[in-house]
Each structure stands twice: as C-alpha cells, then as structure tokens.
C-alpha cells in the first residue's frame, strides 16, 4: 500500500457524487484536479450504491417484498425512538438532508437465501476493474467491496442451519471478489458500515458483551474471506451508518477498536471529523496502532454542509500524526459523499482535504 515519507497522503472512502454524464474518466479527472493521491472510480461502476451492486453477483437468493406492516431495520433503533419527532418530520419531508435522487436507494428488497450462496459476478467485476485501471495507475487506485456483515443485513436465511453458517457462506462467496480485485494489482477497500451501526438497532437490547461477540464472529468471517489476500493490499472502512441524524446512540470507538484492529487489513478508515466522533482521536493516547498499520481518519465530513477550513483539517491530521506517527496517517473522509452531499459541496470539501493535508505536511515533515 502506498506510503509517503515526504507528505500526508490524501484519499476518500469510495462513493462520490454523480457528475453530468457520469463517466469514470470525468470523476477520476476531478479527483486529480482536487489534488487527491489515492483515488477510485467514485463507485460509478457500481451504479453508485455500495450494497445493491452485489444483487447481480450472488446466486442462492430470491427477492421478496417486505411483509405487510413490517418495519425495516434501517427505520428502527434507539436514535429513532428518542428523536421520533425529527425522524417523523424528515420522513414527511422525504429527505434528511440533500435529496440524493437515485444514488441512494430508500427502499431495498429483502433477499431470501433459499440455496447455497454462490458468487456470479465475475464478468461485471472484471469490467469494473478494467474501467478503473484504464483511468487510474494501479499504484494510486483502490476499489471498494462490501463486508459480509453489511451484506447480511438485507438478507434473510432460509437455507443454512445457523446464522454463523450463513454469514460464512456470504464471506466465502465474496472471497472471489476480494481476491480478484487484489490480483488485478488494485488495493481492496472493504466497506463495513453496518457492523457497528447495528448497536443502535440490536446492540443496546442484547448488551455490550453479546454485541461484541456477535461482531467478533462477523470479523472472523471477513478474515476467512481474506485468508489468501496479503494484508498490505487491504483497507478496512468502519463507520456508524452515516445517515443524517443525531447519532446520539452510536457505540464508541473505544468499545470496538480492538475488534477493528483484528481485521486482516493494513489500513483502517474511521470517522474523525463529525461532532459525534471527533473527540475519539484521544483514544490513540492509550491504544497502540500495531506496527506496520496505517490509520485513515476522516478529517472532512459529509455530515454537515459547512466546508471545513483547511487549517481545521490540518489540525485534525496533526492530532492523529502526533499519536500514531506521521508516516502512519493518511487523510481521509468520514464516509462517502455520493447521495449525501450536493456535488459542489462535496468537491469543495475534498479540495479543503487536499489543502489541509498540505498545511499538515509542512508542519510535520
């Protein structure tokens, strides 16, 4: 994985707003113009959706409409109970913030597993990799894929004997995708936005110990899928769901950081710029980043339309650099901007990311 001994490198977490025409060439050019170092295709080759892209790459599932009166998991949770008036208002308005159009699906089908899970997406994945490599040198390129724990959320098991067997089956199928991306020379990013976001939905009810045990099994399944992939070719993106809401009941990073560091990856992308998680930089005073690992904290965020001042970005970067070492920090974003921020604001934030990283580089190198 690319490192630098001369500057703080910059990247983002994958999803970028759709541009007019929606071409990979255009979004790659935009990232270069903004001064980003490690780039991708904006998830354009996935149709802009980090979850539904896999629907055409799995065998063993059939779609079903939700049962009448059922409440989808995304509409449940302590945050929604306590801030019911806000979510009712947002539901009636039809959006929490920026109207994303079709880039984020508001209603997803429930996929029911009725046969062995298989991976059938070889052709579409090959096209995705080809598109990226055509526009980006592999030394700078990353491609996103999704963790088994996050894919599981919109799927129900009617075939396997246990929950664990089902999760490992998804992992074994996704192993094909993970290995193909890495074999192409491109860095693999695993997106796992649901693992800890489920604390708000089920973790509070079952308790911290049970939730950690639940999360541990899913990390083991991910590592099982990554067993043949070199650690230094993997970035792991952990976030808290990133919807535009209070997030008052997010589990804290200190309660899961040891689990995150067990993922077979060299780099870890975490939230570090929004008002709910910015304070967690101090965690690294007491938690040691393992030798050879890289931290990619969010230093700009999709959670507000306020464009960060480059000096604020620089300060955030330097706080992490002081704690884990300047050579072990890459400046990133809290989550994807696609469908969450107006394109003009997203590009301005990424420009602030580059400018802030330049200021931090002057200060620490």
Short mmCIF file of C-alpha atoms in Angstrom, two decimals:
data_model
loop_
_atom_site.label_atom_id
_atom_site.label_comp_id
_atom_site.label_asym_id
_atom_site.label_seq_id
_atom_site.Cartn_x
_atom_site.Cartn_y
_atom_site.Cartn_z
CA UNK A 1 0.00 0.00 0.00
CA UNK A 2 1.31 3.41 -0.94
CA UNK A 3 3.03 5.37 1.84
CA UNK A 4 4.98 8.61 1.86
CA UNK A 5 7.89 9.91 3.89
CA UNK A 6 7.53 13.43 2.42
CA UNK A 7 3.86 14.35 2.79
CA UNK A 8 0.50 13.39 4.25
CA UNK A 9 -1.28 11.46 1.52
CA UNK A 10 -4.98 12.03 0.85
CA UNK A 11 -7.83 9.74 -0.10
CA UNK A 12 -11.59 9.30 0.37
CA UNK A 13 -13.81 6.33 1.21
CA UNK A 14 -15.21 5.49 -2.21
CA UNK A 15 -18.59 6.97 -3.07
CA UNK A 16 -18.59 10.31 -4.90
CA UNK A 17 -21.47 12.42 -6.26
CA UNK A 18 -22.69 11.71 -9.77
CA UNK A 19 -21.36 14.14 -12.35
CA UNK A 20 -23.16 15.11 -15.52
CA UNK A 21 -22.60 12.26 -17.93
CA UNK A 22 -21.46 10.05 -15.07
CA UNK A 23 -18.23 8.80 -16.66
CA UNK A 24 -15.34 7.19 -14.84
CA UNK A 25 -12.92 9.40 -16.78
CA UNK A 26 -14.65 12.55 -15.54
CA UNK A 27 -14.69 11.59 -11.86
CA UNK A 28 -11.06 10.42 -11.97
CA UNK A 29 -10.04 13.72 -13.59
CA UNK A 30 -11.94 15.61 -10.90
CA UNK A 31 -10.10 13.78 -8.11
CA UNK A 32 -6.76 14.59 -9.72
CA UNK A 33 -7.70 18.26 -10.11
CA UNK A 34 -8.57 18.36 -6.40
CA UNK A 35 -5.13 17.01 -5.52
CA UNK A 36 -6.15 13.62 -4.11
CA UNK A 37 -3.42 10.98 -4.01
CA UNK A 38 -5.27 7.65 -3.69
CA UNK A 39 -8.36 7.56 -5.87
CA UNK A 40 -11.02 5.31 -7.36
CA UNK A 41 -13.90 5.46 -9.85
CA UNK A 42 -16.30 7.10 -7.40
CA UNK A 43 -18.24 3.81 -7.27
CA UNK A 44 -19.73 4.76 -10.66
CA UNK A 45 -19.12 1.21 -11.88
CA UNK A 46 -21.34 0.01 -9.04
CA UNK A 47 -24.19 2.31 -10.01
CA UNK A 48 -23.31 4.46 -7.01
CA UNK A 49 -24.67 2.00 -4.45
CA UNK A 50 -22.33 0.05 -2.18
CA UNK A 51 -24.97 -2.55 -1.26
CA UNK A 52 -27.29 -3.24 -4.18
CA UNK A 53 -24.45 -3.75 -6.70
CA UNK A 54 -23.94 -7.23 -5.29
CA UNK A 55 -27.52 -8.31 -6.10
CA UNK A 56 -26.45 -9.34 -9.58
CA UNK A 57 -23.31 -11.04 -8.27
CA UNK A 58 -24.91 -13.57 -5.93
CA UNK A 59 -26.63 -16.86 -6.58
CA UNK A 60 -28.79 -18.55 -3.96
CA UNK A 61 -31.13 -15.62 -3.22
CA UNK A 62 -34.58 -14.61 -4.35
CA UNK A 63 -36.17 -11.18 -3.77
CA UNK A 64 -39.32 -10.81 -1.73
CA UNK A 65 -41.41 -7.82 -0.74
CA UNK A 66 -41.39 -6.95 2.97
CA UNK A 67 -44.21 -8.46 4.99
CA UNK A 68 -47.23 -6.14 5.39
CA UNK A 69 -46.74 -3.88 8.38
CA UNK A 70 -43.11 -4.84 8.90
CA UNK A 71 -40.64 -2.11 9.83
CA UNK A 72 -37.30 -2.29 8.01
CA UNK A 73 -34.20 -2.42 10.19
CA UNK A 74 -32.99 0.90 8.84
CA UNK A 75 -36.09 2.54 10.34
CA UNK A 76 -35.52 1.05 13.79
CA UNK A 77 -33.19 1.96 16.64
CA UNK A 78 -32.78 3.98 19.81
CA UNK A 79 -31.89 7.11 17.84
CA UNK A 80 -35.23 6.92 16.06
CA UNK A 81 -37.14 6.30 19.28
CA UNK A 82 -35.68 9.24 21.19
CA UNK A 83 -35.76 11.63 18.22
CA UNK A 84 -39.07 10.41 16.84
CA UNK A 85 -40.35 13.90 16.08
CA UNK A 86 -37.29 14.68 13.99
CA UNK A 87 -37.48 11.44 12.03
CA UNK A 88 -41.24 11.88 11.50
CA UNK A 89 -40.57 15.34 10.12
CA UNK A 90 -37.75 14.03 7.93
CA UNK A 91 -39.93 11.18 6.68
CA UNK A 92 -42.73 13.54 5.72
CA UNK A 93 -40.25 15.86 4.04
CA UNK A 94 -38.82 12.89 2.15
CA UNK A 95 -35.18 13.50 3.00
CA UNK A 96 -32.88 14.04 5.95
CA UNK A 97 -30.60 16.42 4.06
CA UNK A 98 -29.56 16.67 0.42
CA UNK A 99 -32.03 14.86 -1.85
CA UNK A 100 -29.92 12.06 -3.34
CA UNK A 101 -32.10 11.14 -6.29
CA UNK A 102 -31.43 7.53 -7.23
CA UNK A 103 -27.86 7.36 -5.89
CA UNK A 104 -29.07 6.06 -2.52
CA UNK A 105 -31.98 3.64 -2.54
CA UNK A 106 -34.61 4.44 0.06
CA UNK A 107 -36.37 1.08 -0.16
CA UNK A 108 -34.48 -2.16 -0.70
CA UNK A 109 -35.92 -5.61 -1.31
CA UNK A 110 -35.38 -8.38 1.21
CA UNK A 111 -33.28 -11.11 -0.37
CA UNK A 112 -34.02 -14.56 0.99
CA UNK A 113 -31.38 -17.30 0.83
CA UNK A 114 -33.05 -20.49 -0.43
CA UNK A 115 -30.00 -22.27 -1.89
CA UNK A 116 -26.21 -22.30 -1.44
CA UNK A 117 -24.71 -18.83 -1.74
CA UNK A 118 -22.51 -18.53 -4.83
CA UNK A 119 -20.66 -15.67 -6.50
CA UNK A 120 -21.86 -15.00 -10.04
CA UNK A 121 -20.46 -11.53 -10.65
CA UNK A 122 -17.19 -12.37 -12.37
CA UNK A 123 -17.98 -10.60 -15.63
CA UNK A 124 -19.30 -7.39 -14.08
CA UNK A 125 -16.41 -7.30 -11.62
CA UNK A 126 -13.88 -7.74 -14.43
CA UNK A 127 -15.47 -4.82 -16.28
CA UNK A 128 -15.35 -2.71 -13.10
CA UNK A 129 -11.65 -3.42 -12.59
CA UNK A 130 -10.89 -2.77 -16.26
CA UNK A 131 -12.66 0.61 -16.14
CA UNK A 132 -10.70 1.69 -13.08
CA UNK A 133 -7.30 0.53 -14.37
CA UNK A 134 -7.93 2.26 -17.70
CA UNK A 135 -8.17 5.61 -15.90
CA UNK A 136 -6.00 5.28 -12.79
CA UNK A 137 -2.45 3.93 -12.33
CA UNK A 138 -2.73 0.86 -10.09
CA UNK A 139 -0.22 2.35 -7.62
CA UNK A 140 -2.81 5.03 -6.79
CA UNK A 141 -6.00 3.04 -7.24
CA UNK A 142 -8.38 1.42 -4.80
CA UNK A 143 -11.67 -0.35 -5.41
CA UNK A 144 -14.41 -0.84 -2.85
CA UNK A 145 -16.20 -4.04 -1.97
CA UNK A 146 -18.60 -4.82 0.87
CA UNK A 147 -18.09 -6.81 4.07
CA UNK A 148 -20.21 -9.92 4.77
CA UNK A 149 -21.61 -8.31 7.93
CA UNK A 150 -23.02 -5.42 5.93
CA UNK A 151 -24.38 -7.57 3.12
CA UNK A 152 -26.12 -9.81 5.64
CA UNK A 153 -28.42 -7.03 6.88
CA UNK A 154 -30.69 -7.03 3.84
CA UNK A 155 -30.71 -10.81 3.54
CA UNK A 156 -32.65 -13.50 5.36
CA UNK A 157 -31.59 -17.10 5.73
CA UNK A 158 -33.93 -19.98 4.94
CA UNK A 159 -31.25 -22.42 3.83
CA UNK A 160 -28.35 -22.65 6.28
CA UNK A 161 -28.61 -24.31 9.69
CA UNK A 162 -27.26 -21.35 11.67
CA UNK A 163 -26.62 -17.64 11.50
CA UNK A 164 -22.88 -18.26 11.62
CA UNK A 165 -23.01 -20.74 8.75
CA UNK A 166 -24.97 -18.20 6.69
CA UNK A 167 -22.51 -15.35 7.37
CA UNK A 168 -19.53 -17.56 6.48
CA UNK A 169 -21.28 -18.61 3.26
CA UNK A 170 -21.61 -14.96 2.24
CA UNK A 171 -17.96 -14.45 3.15
CA UNK A 172 -16.85 -17.43 1.09
CA UNK A 173 -18.77 -16.08 -1.92
CA UNK A 174 -17.28 -12.60 -1.51
CA UNK A 175 -13.81 -14.12 -1.27
CA UNK A 176 -13.92 -14.43 -5.06
CA UNK A 177 -14.42 -10.68 -5.42
CA UNK A 178 -11.80 -9.76 -2.84
CA UNK A 179 -9.13 -11.96 -4.38
CA UNK A 180 -9.88 -10.82 -7.93
CA UNK A 181 -9.52 -7.15 -7.00
CA UNK A 182 -6.19 -7.71 -5.28
CA UNK A 183 -4.93 -9.98 -8.08
CA UNK A 184 -5.53 -7.11 -10.50
CA UNK A 185 -2.96 -5.01 -8.65
CA UNK A 186 -5.55 -2.64 -7.21
CA UNK A 187 -5.87 -2.04 -3.45
CA UNK A 188 -9.04 -3.54 -1.97
CA UNK A 189 -11.22 -1.45 0.36
CA UNK A 190 -13.76 -3.35 2.47
CA UNK A 191 -16.79 -1.24 3.46
CA UNK A 192 -18.42 -2.28 6.73
CA UNK A 193 -20.92 0.43 7.63
CA UNK A 194 -23.43 -1.92 9.26
CA UNK A 195 -21.23 -3.81 11.72
CA UNK A 196 -21.23 -1.16 14.47
CA UNK A 197 -24.29 0.76 13.23
CA UNK A 198 -26.34 -2.20 14.45
CA UNK A 199 -25.53 -1.25 18.04
CA UNK A 200 -28.33 1.29 17.80
CA UNK A 201 -30.74 -1.34 16.43
CA UNK A 202 -29.93 -4.51 18.36
CA UNK A 203 -26.82 -3.97 20.46
CA UNK A 204 -28.48 -1.86 23.13
CA UNK A 205 -31.04 -4.63 23.67
CA UNK A 206 -28.61 -7.56 23.84
CA UNK A 207 -25.87 -5.77 25.77
CA UNK A 208 -22.24 -4.90 25.10
CA UNK A 209 -20.73 -8.34 25.69
CA UNK A 210 -23.20 -10.11 23.41
CA UNK A 211 -22.84 -7.43 20.74
CA UNK A 212 -19.05 -7.71 20.80
CA UNK A 213 -19.34 -11.50 20.47
CA UNK A 214 -21.72 -11.03 17.53
CA UNK A 215 -19.29 -8.59 15.88
CA UNK A 216 -16.30 -10.85 16.55
CA UNK A 217 -17.91 -13.72 14.61
CA UNK A 218 -18.50 -11.47 11.62
CA UNK A 219 -14.92 -10.21 11.68
CA UNK A 220 -13.76 -13.82 11.74
CA UNK A 221 -15.91 -14.47 8.68
CA UNK A 222 -14.34 -11.49 6.90
CA UNK A 223 -10.84 -12.66 7.77
CA UNK A 224 -11.80 -16.11 6.48
CA UNK A 225 -12.65 -14.50 3.15
CA UNK A 226 -9.35 -12.57 3.20
CA UNK A 227 -7.21 -15.56 4.14
CA UNK A 228 -5.33 -15.62 0.80
CA UNK A 229 -5.13 -11.84 0.42
CA UNK A 230 -1.93 -10.06 1.54
CA UNK A 231 -2.68 -7.74 4.44
CA UNK A 232 -0.88 -4.82 2.82
CA UNK A 233 -3.36 -4.81 -0.07
CA UNK A 234 -6.44 -4.17 2.12
CA UNK A 235 -8.08 -1.06 3.64
CA UNK A 236 -11.00 -1.55 6.03
CA UNK A 237 -13.66 1.15 6.31
CA UNK A 238 -15.63 1.11 9.57
CA UNK A 239 -18.35 3.69 10.12
CA UNK A 240 -21.58 4.26 12.02
CA UNK A 241 -24.07 4.21 9.17
CA UNK A 242 -23.57 7.85 8.22
CA UNK A 243 -27.21 8.78 7.76
CA UNK A 244 -28.05 12.42 8.53
CA UNK A 245 -29.44 12.05 12.03
CA UNK A 246 -28.48 12.75 15.65
CA UNK A 247 -26.33 9.60 16.08
CA UNK A 248 -26.76 10.08 19.82
CA UNK A 249 -26.62 6.31 20.39
CA UNK A 250 -23.58 5.31 18.34
CA UNK A 251 -21.35 2.85 20.12
CA UNK A 252 -17.99 4.45 20.92
CA UNK A 253 -14.82 3.51 19.08
CA UNK A 254 -13.15 2.58 22.37
CA UNK A 255 -15.63 -0.28 22.74
CA UNK A 256 -14.79 -1.86 19.37
CA UNK A 257 -11.32 -0.63 18.42
CA UNK A 258 -9.69 -3.92 19.44
CA UNK A 259 -12.12 -5.79 17.19
CA UNK A 260 -11.43 -3.44 14.29
CA UNK A 261 -7.69 -3.99 14.63
CA UNK A 262 -8.24 -7.75 14.28
CA UNK A 263 -9.40 -7.30 10.68
CA UNK A 264 -6.75 -8.53 8.26
CA UNK A 265 -6.00 -5.13 6.75
CA UNK A 266 -3.11 -2.71 6.73
CA UNK A 267 -5.18 0.47 6.83
CA UNK A 268 -8.27 1.41 8.83
CA UNK A 269 -10.65 4.18 7.77
CA UNK A 270 -12.59 5.68 10.69
CA UNK A 271 -14.80 8.69 11.36
CA UNK A 272 -12.90 11.60 12.87
CA UNK A 273 -14.46 14.83 11.62
CA UNK A 274 -18.10 14.80 12.72
CA UNK A 275 -19.32 16.16 16.03
CA UNK A 276 -20.14 12.71 17.42
CA UNK A 277 -16.74 11.09 16.85
CA UNK A 278 -14.14 13.84 16.50
CA UNK A 279 -13.11 13.54 20.16
CA UNK A 280 -12.02 9.94 19.64
CA UNK A 281 -8.60 10.98 18.32
CA UNK A 282 -7.59 10.95 22.01
CA UNK A 283 -8.22 7.20 22.12
CA UNK A 284 -4.87 6.73 20.41
CA UNK A 285 -3.13 8.06 23.51
CA UNK A 286 -3.88 4.72 25.14
CA UNK A 287 -4.39 2.38 22.17
CA UNK A 288 -1.29 1.41 20.23
CA UNK A 289 -1.59 1.23 16.45
CA UNK A 290 0.12 -2.07 15.58
CA UNK A 291 3.44 -1.97 13.76
CA UNK A 292 3.08 -1.52 10.02
CA UNK A 293 -0.54 -0.38 10.18
CA UNK A 294 -2.00 2.84 8.75
CA UNK A 295 -4.80 4.98 10.15
CA UNK A 296 -7.02 6.89 7.71
CA UNK A 297 -9.20 9.15 9.86
CA UNK A 298 -11.95 11.28 8.42
CA UNK A 299 -10.80 14.90 8.53
CA UNK A 300 -13.68 16.23 6.43
CA UNK A 301 -17.25 15.03 6.81
CA UNK A 302 -20.40 14.54 4.77
CA UNK A 303 -22.49 15.10 7.90
CA UNK A 304 -22.62 18.89 7.51
CA UNK A 305 -22.72 21.20 4.51
CA UNK A 306 -20.22 23.53 6.20
CA UNK A 307 -16.97 23.32 4.23
CA UNK A 308 -14.06 22.78 6.60
CA UNK A 309 -11.34 25.42 6.75
CA UNK A 310 -8.01 23.92 5.61
CA UNK A 311 -6.44 24.88 8.96
CA UNK A 312 -9.09 22.83 10.80
CA UNK A 313 -8.29 19.91 8.51
CA UNK A 314 -4.59 20.37 9.23
CA UNK A 315 -5.19 20.43 12.99
CA UNK A 316 -7.19 17.21 12.80
CA UNK A 317 -4.47 15.48 10.80
CA UNK A 318 -1.74 16.63 13.18
CA UNK A 319 -3.63 15.33 16.23
CA UNK A 320 -3.53 11.85 14.76
CA UNK A 321 0.04 12.18 13.50
CA UNK A 322 1.22 13.12 16.99
CA UNK A 323 -0.31 9.94 18.39
CA UNK A 324 0.34 7.22 15.81
CA UNK A 325 3.23 8.71 13.81
CA UNK A 326 3.17 10.99 10.77
CA UNK A 327 4.14 8.15 8.45
CA UNK A 328 1.18 6.10 9.62
CA UNK A 329 -1.54 8.64 8.79
CA UNK A 330 -3.40 9.19 5.52
CA UNK A 331 -6.00 11.95 5.49
CA UNK A 332 -9.48 10.74 4.59
CA UNK A 333 -13.21 11.36 4.90
CA UNK A 334 -15.83 10.16 7.38
CA UNK A 335 -17.87 8.39 4.70
CA UNK A 336 -18.89 8.60 1.06
CA UNK A 337 -20.27 11.83 -0.39
CA UNK A 338 -22.33 10.22 -3.13
CA UNK A 339 -26.02 10.85 -2.48
CA UNK A 340 -25.26 12.56 0.83
CA UNK A 341 -23.80 15.92 -0.18
CA UNK A 342 -24.52 18.28 -3.05
CA UNK A 343 -21.74 17.75 -5.61
CA UNK A 344 -20.50 21.34 -5.36
CA UNK A 345 -20.13 20.99 -1.59
CA UNK A 346 -18.51 17.56 -1.84
CA UNK A 347 -15.85 18.83 -4.26
CA UNK A 348 -15.19 21.85 -2.01
CA UNK A 349 -14.69 19.56 0.97
CA UNK A 350 -12.26 17.36 -0.95
CA UNK A 351 -10.35 20.48 -2.00
CA UNK A 352 -10.19 21.51 1.66
CA UNK A 353 -8.89 18.00 2.43
CA UNK A 354 -6.00 18.44 -0.01
CA UNK A 355 -5.22 21.95 1.18
CA UNK A 356 -5.34 20.93 4.84
CA UNK A 357 -3.08 17.95 4.19
CA UNK A 358 -0.57 20.27 2.53
CA UNK A 359 -0.55 22.51 5.61
CA UNK A 360 -0.13 19.49 7.89
CA UNK A 361 2.71 18.19 5.73
CA UNK A 362 4.57 21.49 6.08
CA UNK A 363 4.15 21.28 9.84
CA UNK A 364 5.16 17.67 10.47
CA UNK A 365 7.73 16.83 7.76
#
